[in-house]
Short mmCIF file of C-alpha atoms and ligand atoms in Angstrom, two decimals:
data_model
loop_
_atom_site.label_atom_id
_atom_site.label_comp_id
_atom_site.label_asym_id
_atom_site.label_seq_id
_atom_site.Cartn_x
_atom_site.Cartn_y
_atom_site.Cartn_z
CA UNK A 1 0.00 0.00 0.00
CA UNK A 2 1.50 3.31 -1.13
CA UNK A 3 -0.13 5.69 1.29
CA UNK A 4 -0.04 4.54 4.89
CA UNK A 5 -1.36 7.69 6.48
CA UNK A 6 -4.32 6.84 8.72
CA UNK A 7 -7.51 8.83 8.24
CA UNK A 8 -9.35 7.05 11.01
CA UNK A 9 -8.20 5.24 14.08
CA UNK A 10 -10.15 3.40 16.78
CA UNK A 11 -8.41 2.45 20.00
CA UNK A 12 -9.86 -0.06 22.45
CA UNK A 13 -13.31 1.09 21.39
CA UNK A 14 -16.21 -0.41 23.35
CA UNK A 15 -19.97 -0.12 23.47
CA UNK A 16 -21.80 -1.81 26.30
CA UNK A 17 -25.59 -1.82 26.40
CA UNK A 18 -27.32 -2.08 29.75
CA UNK A 19 -29.73 -4.99 29.99
CA UNK A 20 -32.19 -5.80 32.75
CA UNK A 21 -30.96 -6.78 36.22
CA UNK A 22 -27.77 -4.71 35.91
CA UNK A 23 -26.34 -7.04 33.27
CA UNK A 24 -24.40 -5.42 30.43
CA UNK A 25 -24.10 -6.62 26.88
CA UNK A 26 -20.74 -6.01 25.25
CA UNK A 27 -21.85 -5.24 21.67
CA UNK A 28 -18.35 -3.93 20.88
CA UNK A 29 -15.43 -4.78 23.13
CA UNK A 30 -11.95 -3.22 22.97
CA UNK A 31 -11.71 -2.97 19.22
CA UNK A 32 -8.57 -1.32 17.75
CA UNK A 33 -7.68 -0.68 14.12
CA UNK A 34 -6.68 2.02 11.65
CA UNK A 35 -8.05 2.88 8.25
CA UNK A 36 -5.58 4.39 5.77
CA UNK A 37 -6.35 7.25 3.41
CA UNK A 38 -7.78 6.09 0.10
CA UNK A 39 -8.26 2.44 1.05
CA UNK A 40 -11.36 0.30 1.51
CA UNK A 41 -11.27 -1.40 4.85
CA UNK A 42 -13.65 -4.37 5.07
CA UNK A 43 -15.29 -5.20 8.38
CA UNK A 44 -16.93 -8.62 8.41
CA UNK A 45 -18.65 -10.88 10.91
CA UNK A 46 -21.98 -12.59 11.38
CA UNK A 47 -25.12 -10.65 12.20
CA UNK A 48 -24.97 -9.23 15.73
CA UNK A 49 -21.16 -9.21 15.95
CA UNK A 50 -21.02 -5.44 16.48
CA UNK A 51 -20.12 -4.10 13.04
CA UNK A 52 -22.88 -1.48 12.74
CA UNK A 53 -22.38 -0.40 16.34
CA UNK A 54 -18.68 0.19 15.57
CA UNK A 55 -19.60 2.31 12.53
CA UNK A 56 -22.24 4.19 14.51
CA UNK A 57 -19.72 5.15 17.17
CA UNK A 58 -17.33 6.46 14.51
CA UNK A 59 -19.95 8.78 13.08
CA UNK A 60 -21.33 9.68 16.51
CA UNK A 61 -24.74 8.09 16.17
CA UNK A 62 -23.72 6.28 19.38
CA UNK A 63 -21.44 7.48 22.17
CA UNK A 64 -18.66 5.04 23.01
CA UNK A 65 -18.71 3.43 26.45
CA UNK A 66 -14.93 3.33 26.40
CA UNK A 67 -11.99 3.84 24.08
CA UNK A 68 -11.33 6.45 21.42
CA UNK A 69 -11.98 7.35 17.80
CA UNK A 70 -9.64 9.72 15.96
CA UNK A 71 -10.28 11.27 12.57
CA UNK A 72 -7.41 12.96 10.72
CA UNK A 73 -5.42 12.89 13.93
CA UNK A 74 -8.09 14.50 16.13
CA UNK A 75 -10.04 12.69 18.84
CA UNK A 76 -13.73 12.83 17.91
CA UNK A 77 -15.23 10.42 20.44
CA UNK A 78 -15.36 12.91 23.32
CA UNK A 79 -17.52 15.97 23.75
CA UNK A 80 -17.81 17.97 20.54
CA UNK A 81 -18.78 21.57 19.95
CA UNK A 82 -21.55 22.37 17.48
CA UNK A 83 -18.92 23.49 14.98
CA UNK A 84 -16.94 20.26 15.37
CA UNK A 85 -20.09 18.20 14.84
CA UNK A 86 -20.91 20.15 11.72
CA UNK A 87 -17.39 19.67 10.39
CA UNK A 88 -17.54 15.93 11.09
CA UNK A 89 -20.93 15.63 9.45
CA UNK A 90 -19.43 17.06 6.29
CA UNK A 91 -16.28 14.91 6.26
CA UNK A 92 -17.92 11.61 7.22
CA UNK A 93 -21.02 10.05 5.72
CA UNK A 94 -22.80 6.72 6.13
CA UNK A 95 -24.72 4.59 3.65
CA UNK A 96 -27.22 2.31 5.37
CA UNK A 97 -28.20 -1.26 4.68
CA UNK A 98 -31.90 -0.58 4.22
CA UNK A 99 -32.51 1.81 1.32
CA UNK A 100 -36.24 1.81 2.16
CA UNK A 101 -35.89 2.99 5.75
CA UNK A 102 -33.08 5.50 5.18
CA UNK A 103 -34.95 7.98 2.94
CA UNK A 104 -37.75 10.20 4.28
CA UNK A 105 -40.86 9.18 2.28
CA UNK A 106 -42.41 12.68 2.48
CA UNK A 107 -39.46 14.45 0.86
CA UNK A 108 -38.75 14.76 -2.85
CA UNK A 109 -35.48 13.34 -4.15
CA UNK A 110 -34.34 16.93 -4.73
CA UNK A 111 -34.82 17.84 -1.08
CA UNK A 112 -33.34 14.58 0.17
CA UNK A 113 -30.14 15.08 -1.80
CA UNK A 114 -29.99 18.81 -1.06
CA UNK A 115 -30.36 18.41 2.70
CA UNK A 116 -26.61 18.44 3.31
CA UNK A 117 -26.07 21.14 0.68
CA UNK A 118 -28.50 23.37 2.59
CA UNK A 119 -27.13 22.48 6.02
CA UNK A 120 -23.58 23.32 5.02
CA UNK A 121 -24.51 26.25 2.78
CA UNK A 122 -22.91 24.71 -0.30
CA UNK A 123 -25.16 26.37 -2.89
CA UNK A 124 -25.43 30.16 -3.32
CA UNK A 125 -28.99 30.16 -4.68
CA UNK A 126 -31.87 27.81 -5.63
CA UNK A 127 -30.75 27.37 -9.23
CA UNK A 128 -27.19 26.44 -8.15
CA UNK A 129 -28.73 24.05 -5.64
CA UNK A 130 -30.82 22.39 -8.35
CA UNK A 131 -27.82 22.20 -10.69
CA UNK A 132 -25.81 20.44 -7.98
CA UNK A 133 -28.62 17.92 -7.39
CA UNK A 134 -29.00 17.25 -11.15
CA UNK A 135 -25.27 16.68 -11.47
CA UNK A 136 -25.29 14.29 -8.50
CA UNK A 137 -28.24 12.35 -9.95
CA UNK A 138 -26.33 11.91 -13.17
CA UNK A 139 -23.17 10.92 -11.30
CA UNK A 140 -25.01 8.03 -9.62
CA UNK A 141 -26.69 6.88 -12.83
CA UNK A 142 -30.10 8.54 -12.41
CA UNK A 143 -31.34 11.63 -14.22
CA UNK A 144 -32.76 15.06 -13.52
CA UNK A 145 -36.34 13.98 -14.16
CA UNK A 146 -36.08 11.94 -10.98
CA UNK A 147 -35.59 15.03 -8.81
CA UNK A 148 -39.27 15.80 -8.26
CA UNK A 149 -40.31 12.28 -7.40
CA UNK A 150 -40.68 10.59 -4.02
CA UNK A 151 -38.71 7.59 -2.66
CA UNK A 152 -41.60 5.11 -3.06
CA UNK A 153 -41.43 5.55 -6.83
CA UNK A 154 -38.00 3.91 -6.95
CA UNK A 155 -36.59 0.40 -6.77
CA UNK A 156 -34.20 -0.65 -3.98
CA UNK A 157 -31.16 -0.20 -6.19
CA UNK A 158 -32.28 3.26 -7.29
CA UNK A 159 -32.93 4.26 -3.68
CA UNK A 160 -29.45 3.18 -2.73
CA UNK A 161 -28.17 5.41 -5.57
CA UNK A 162 -30.17 8.30 -4.10
CA UNK A 163 -28.58 7.56 -0.71
CA UNK A 164 -25.14 7.63 -2.33
CA UNK A 165 -25.94 10.95 -4.06
CA UNK A 166 -27.09 12.40 -0.74
CA UNK A 167 -23.84 11.34 0.92
CA UNK A 168 -21.66 12.65 -1.92
CA UNK A 169 -23.48 16.02 -1.90
CA UNK A 170 -21.43 17.28 1.05
CA UNK A 171 -18.10 16.17 -0.51
CA UNK A 172 -17.04 13.79 2.29
CA UNK A 173 -13.58 12.24 2.73
CA UNK A 174 -14.67 9.11 4.51
CA UNK A 175 -17.77 6.93 4.01
CA UNK A 176 -19.11 4.10 6.10
CA UNK A 177 -20.92 1.65 3.83
CA UNK A 178 -22.99 -0.52 6.14
CA UNK A 179 -23.95 -3.59 4.08
CA UNK A 180 -24.91 -1.26 1.22
CA UNK A 181 -25.98 -4.05 -1.12
CA UNK A 182 -27.32 -6.73 1.24
CA UNK A 183 -30.93 -5.65 0.74
CA UNK A 184 -30.64 -5.42 -3.05
CA UNK A 185 -31.41 -7.94 -5.78
CA UNK A 186 -28.34 -9.95 -6.74
CA UNK A 187 -28.74 -8.71 -10.32
CA UNK A 188 -28.07 -5.09 -9.32
CA UNK A 189 -25.57 -5.59 -6.49
CA UNK A 190 -22.59 -5.45 -8.85
CA UNK A 191 -23.83 -2.19 -10.40
CA UNK A 192 -23.96 -0.48 -7.02
CA UNK A 193 -20.54 -1.86 -6.06
CA UNK A 194 -19.08 -0.62 -9.34
CA UNK A 195 -20.61 2.80 -8.76
CA UNK A 196 -19.05 2.93 -5.28
CA UNK A 197 -15.66 1.90 -6.67
CA UNK A 198 -15.87 4.51 -9.42
CA UNK A 199 -16.76 7.23 -6.92
CA UNK A 200 -13.87 6.20 -4.72
CA UNK A 201 -11.39 6.47 -7.59
CA UNK A 202 -12.70 9.78 -8.85
CA UNK A 203 -13.18 11.50 -5.52
CA UNK A 204 -10.30 9.93 -3.60
CA UNK A 205 -12.64 8.59 -0.90
CA UNK A 206 -11.82 6.25 1.96
CA UNK A 207 -14.36 3.52 2.72
CA UNK A 208 -15.25 1.38 5.68
CA UNK A 209 -17.15 -1.43 4.00
CA UNK A 210 -19.26 -3.53 6.38
CA UNK A 211 -20.42 -6.98 5.25
CA UNK A 212 -21.55 -10.21 6.87
CA UNK A 213 -19.57 -12.55 4.64
CA UNK A 214 -16.09 -12.60 3.21
CA UNK A 215 -17.02 -13.18 -0.44
CA UNK A 216 -17.90 -9.53 -1.22
CA UNK A 217 -15.14 -7.85 0.77
CA UNK A 218 -12.50 -9.91 -1.02
CA UNK A 219 -13.44 -8.12 -4.20
CA UNK A 220 -13.55 -4.59 -2.82
CA UNK A 221 -11.22 -4.30 0.23
CA UNK A 222 -7.49 -3.78 0.57
CA UNK A 223 -7.53 -4.93 4.20
CA UNK A 224 -10.09 -6.83 6.22
CA UNK A 225 -11.00 -7.00 9.92
CA UNK A 226 -13.05 -9.92 11.23
CA UNK A 227 -15.42 -9.43 14.17
CA UNK A 228 -16.88 -12.09 16.39
CA UNK A 229 -19.20 -11.29 19.33
CA UNK A 230 -18.01 -7.73 19.74
CA UNK A 231 -14.30 -8.52 19.48
CA UNK A 232 -12.02 -7.96 16.51
CA UNK A 233 -10.44 -11.42 16.12
CA UNK A 234 -8.24 -10.96 13.05
CA UNK A 235 -6.99 -8.21 10.72
CA UNK A 236 -4.75 -8.46 7.67
CA UNK A 237 -4.31 -7.38 4.07
CA UNK A 238 -7.03 -9.10 2.07
CA UNK A 239 -4.66 -11.41 0.16
CA UNK A 240 -2.89 -12.44 3.33
CA UNK A 241 -6.15 -13.09 5.19
CA UNK A 242 -7.46 -15.36 2.43
CA UNK A 243 -4.13 -17.16 1.96
CA UNK A 244 -3.20 -17.58 5.63
CA UNK A 245 -6.19 -17.24 7.96
CA UNK A 246 -5.08 -17.87 11.54
CA UNK A 247 -8.06 -17.42 13.83
CA UNK A 248 -10.43 -20.41 13.76
CA UNK A 249 -13.42 -18.09 13.33
CA UNK A 250 -11.88 -16.59 10.16
CA UNK A 251 -11.25 -20.14 8.91
CA UNK A 252 -14.90 -21.00 9.48
CA UNK A 253 -16.04 -17.88 7.58
CA UNK A 254 -13.73 -18.71 4.67
CA UNK A 255 -14.90 -22.31 4.57
CA UNK A 256 -18.45 -21.04 4.02
CA UNK A 257 -17.60 -19.42 0.67
CA UNK A 258 -18.53 -21.60 -2.33
CA UNK A 259 -15.73 -22.05 -4.89
CA UNK A 260 -16.44 -21.83 -8.64
CA UNK A 261 -14.38 -24.94 -9.54
CA UNK A 262 -16.83 -27.90 -9.20
CA UNK A 263 -14.13 -30.38 -8.14
CA UNK A 264 -12.81 -28.09 -5.45
CA UNK A 265 -16.36 -27.20 -4.46
CA UNK A 266 -17.16 -30.90 -3.86
CA UNK A 267 -14.05 -31.24 -1.70
CA UNK A 268 -14.78 -28.06 0.28
CA UNK A 269 -15.10 -28.82 3.99
CA UNK A 270 -17.17 -26.57 6.22
CA UNK A 271 -15.34 -25.70 9.42
CA UNK A 272 -17.44 -24.86 12.46
CA UNK A 273 -16.00 -22.58 15.10
CA UNK A 274 -16.06 -23.72 18.71
CA UNK A 275 -14.95 -20.84 20.98
CA UNK A 276 -14.41 -23.24 23.89
CA UNK A 277 -11.10 -24.39 22.31
CA UNK A 278 -9.41 -21.20 23.51
CA UNK A 279 -9.45 -21.73 27.30
CA UNK A 280 -9.44 -17.97 27.77
CA UNK A 281 -10.57 -18.41 31.37
CA UNK A 282 -7.02 -19.53 32.19
CA UNK A 283 -5.13 -17.43 29.65
CA UNK A 284 -6.39 -13.97 28.63
CA UNK A 285 -6.20 -13.21 24.90
CA UNK A 286 -4.15 -10.28 23.59
CA UNK A 287 -4.36 -8.37 20.29
CA UNK A 288 -1.04 -9.42 18.72
CA UNK A 289 0.77 -8.64 15.45
CA UNK A 290 1.81 -12.11 14.26
CA UNK A 291 3.65 -10.90 11.16
CA UNK A 292 3.81 -7.26 9.97
CA UNK A 293 0.26 -6.09 9.37
CA UNK A 294 -1.35 -9.40 10.33
CA UNK A 295 -3.11 -9.16 13.71
CA UNK A 296 -4.92 -11.82 15.70
CA UNK A 297 -6.70 -11.99 19.03
CA UNK A 298 -4.98 -14.89 20.79
CA UNK A 299 -3.33 -16.24 23.93
CA UNK A 300 0.48 -16.44 24.19
CA UNK A 301 0.31 -20.17 23.49
CA UNK A 302 -1.84 -19.61 20.37
CA UNK A 303 0.47 -16.81 19.25
CA UNK A 304 3.45 -19.18 19.33
CA UNK A 305 1.46 -21.72 17.32
CA UNK A 306 0.36 -19.12 14.72
CA UNK A 307 3.94 -17.88 14.32
CA UNK A 308 5.23 -21.39 13.68
CA UNK A 309 2.32 -22.08 11.27
CA UNK A 310 3.22 -18.98 9.25
CA UNK A 311 6.96 -19.79 9.33
CA UNK A 312 6.15 -23.22 7.91
CA UNK A 313 4.08 -21.70 5.11
CA UNK A 314 6.91 -19.25 4.36
CA UNK A 315 9.53 -22.01 4.17
CA UNK A 316 7.31 -24.12 1.90
CA UNK A 317 6.72 -21.14 -0.38
CA UNK A 318 10.45 -20.39 -0.66
CA UNK A 319 11.21 -24.08 -1.37
CA UNK A 320 8.67 -24.03 -4.19
CA UNK A 321 10.32 -20.85 -5.47
CA UNK A 322 13.76 -22.55 -5.45
CA UNK A 323 12.40 -25.59 -7.28
CA UNK A 324 10.78 -23.56 -10.02
CA UNK A 325 13.99 -21.51 -10.26
CA UNK A 326 16.01 -24.75 -10.77
CA UNK A 327 13.65 -26.10 -13.41
CA UNK A 328 14.12 -22.89 -15.37
CA UNK A 329 17.90 -23.30 -15.26
CA UNK A 330 17.76 -26.80 -16.75
P1 ADP B 401 -24.02 -6.24 13.33
O1 ADP B 401 -24.07 -4.93 12.63
O2 ADP B 401 -22.69 -6.89 13.31
O3 ADP B 401 -25.09 -7.19 12.85
P2 ADP B 401 -24.85 -4.69 15.61
O4 ADP B 401 -23.71 -3.76 15.83
O5 ADP B 401 -26.04 -4.14 14.95
O6 ADP B 401 -24.32 -5.99 14.88
O7 ADP B 401 -25.31 -5.26 17.01
C1 ADP B 401 -24.45 -5.89 17.92
C2 ADP B 401 -25.24 -6.31 19.12
O8 ADP B 401 -25.63 -5.18 19.87
C3 ADP B 401 -26.52 -7.08 18.75
O9 ADP B 401 -26.66 -8.16 19.62
C4 ADP B 401 -27.60 -6.05 18.97
O10 ADP B 401 -28.80 -6.68 19.37
C5 ADP B 401 -27.03 -5.19 20.09
N1 ADP B 401 -27.53 -3.83 20.01
C6 ADP B 401 -27.34 -2.97 18.97
N2 ADP B 401 -27.92 -1.78 19.23
C7 ADP B 401 -28.49 -1.90 20.46
C8 ADP B 401 -29.24 -1.01 21.30
N3 ADP B 401 -29.50 0.26 20.91
N4 ADP B 401 -29.65 -1.47 22.52
C9 ADP B 401 -29.35 -2.73 22.90
N5 ADP B 401 -28.64 -3.62 22.17
C10 ADP B 401 -28.22 -3.21 20.96
MG1 MG B 402 -25.31 -4.32 11.06
#
């Protein structure tokens, strides 16, 4: 990765919800990671693992119970002034999973998209405002005739495009895409993904891409973090995570992805994850960097095992390299 400057950093971030009888539910528990400028960071994990809650704390829809969020080097998880909130609202936007629930049904598309333009005073007069909205509609593959219509007149995919136009209207730097295509027909998922990728290239955006399976993030993310029950259990560059998964939960997620080759698909074994193998009641897990950039939540004993597993892989790979080198010489 060329540019390693972090745009966003979370440090031991936690969100605990109070349940009845003084019990607390740790929806997010001591999660730490960085997102670099211009990259797409994938956050995956099964439903209920705390992905949306993590995103909501970043954008201040939830206050953190503990830990810190920094954006462009400034802590944004504490108390913010009105001005700071306004600034953050412009720099950071979120696209939600449900394109039906996230647009106000009583507003026209024009007013939905222009909301941020108005709030931040980005258009000098009504005709400039309309021009901006028309341009945004065209950017996301809709057209100006759509501006006077209401959300119910659109399909799920079109609504998600309206949501994307609304987010882009304030010229953000960072976008949280919370399962942006999960609610859409398979036939239009790729179109929306391609639109998001195009926007990222053209506008130099940074994305946090939340998904519940690893198949989609492989295609779009440069690095991936895996969440399980509120904890981040593994983080690595996408290629590394797919080639050398270490945490048994990551292995189980990967084993759930169908492979296109029918022979390999028949041989594919599903791995189920049994958290009781860890014995964390006797040995507390730590967030450890196993090799540069590859992090795992593990005990000291597991860490030693993971390191020797990766060393073995590395020695096998270099042997293969030597052999193919020799065959070329002959
Ligand atoms: P994900 O996005 O990975 O599916 P969420 O972050 O939405 O998971 O939720 C994580 C857990 O926190 C879930 O068990 C959910 O029920 C719980 N949770 C989320 N929001 C609240 C809330 N406002 N009050 C109580 N529990 C919540
Ligand atoms: Mg969610």
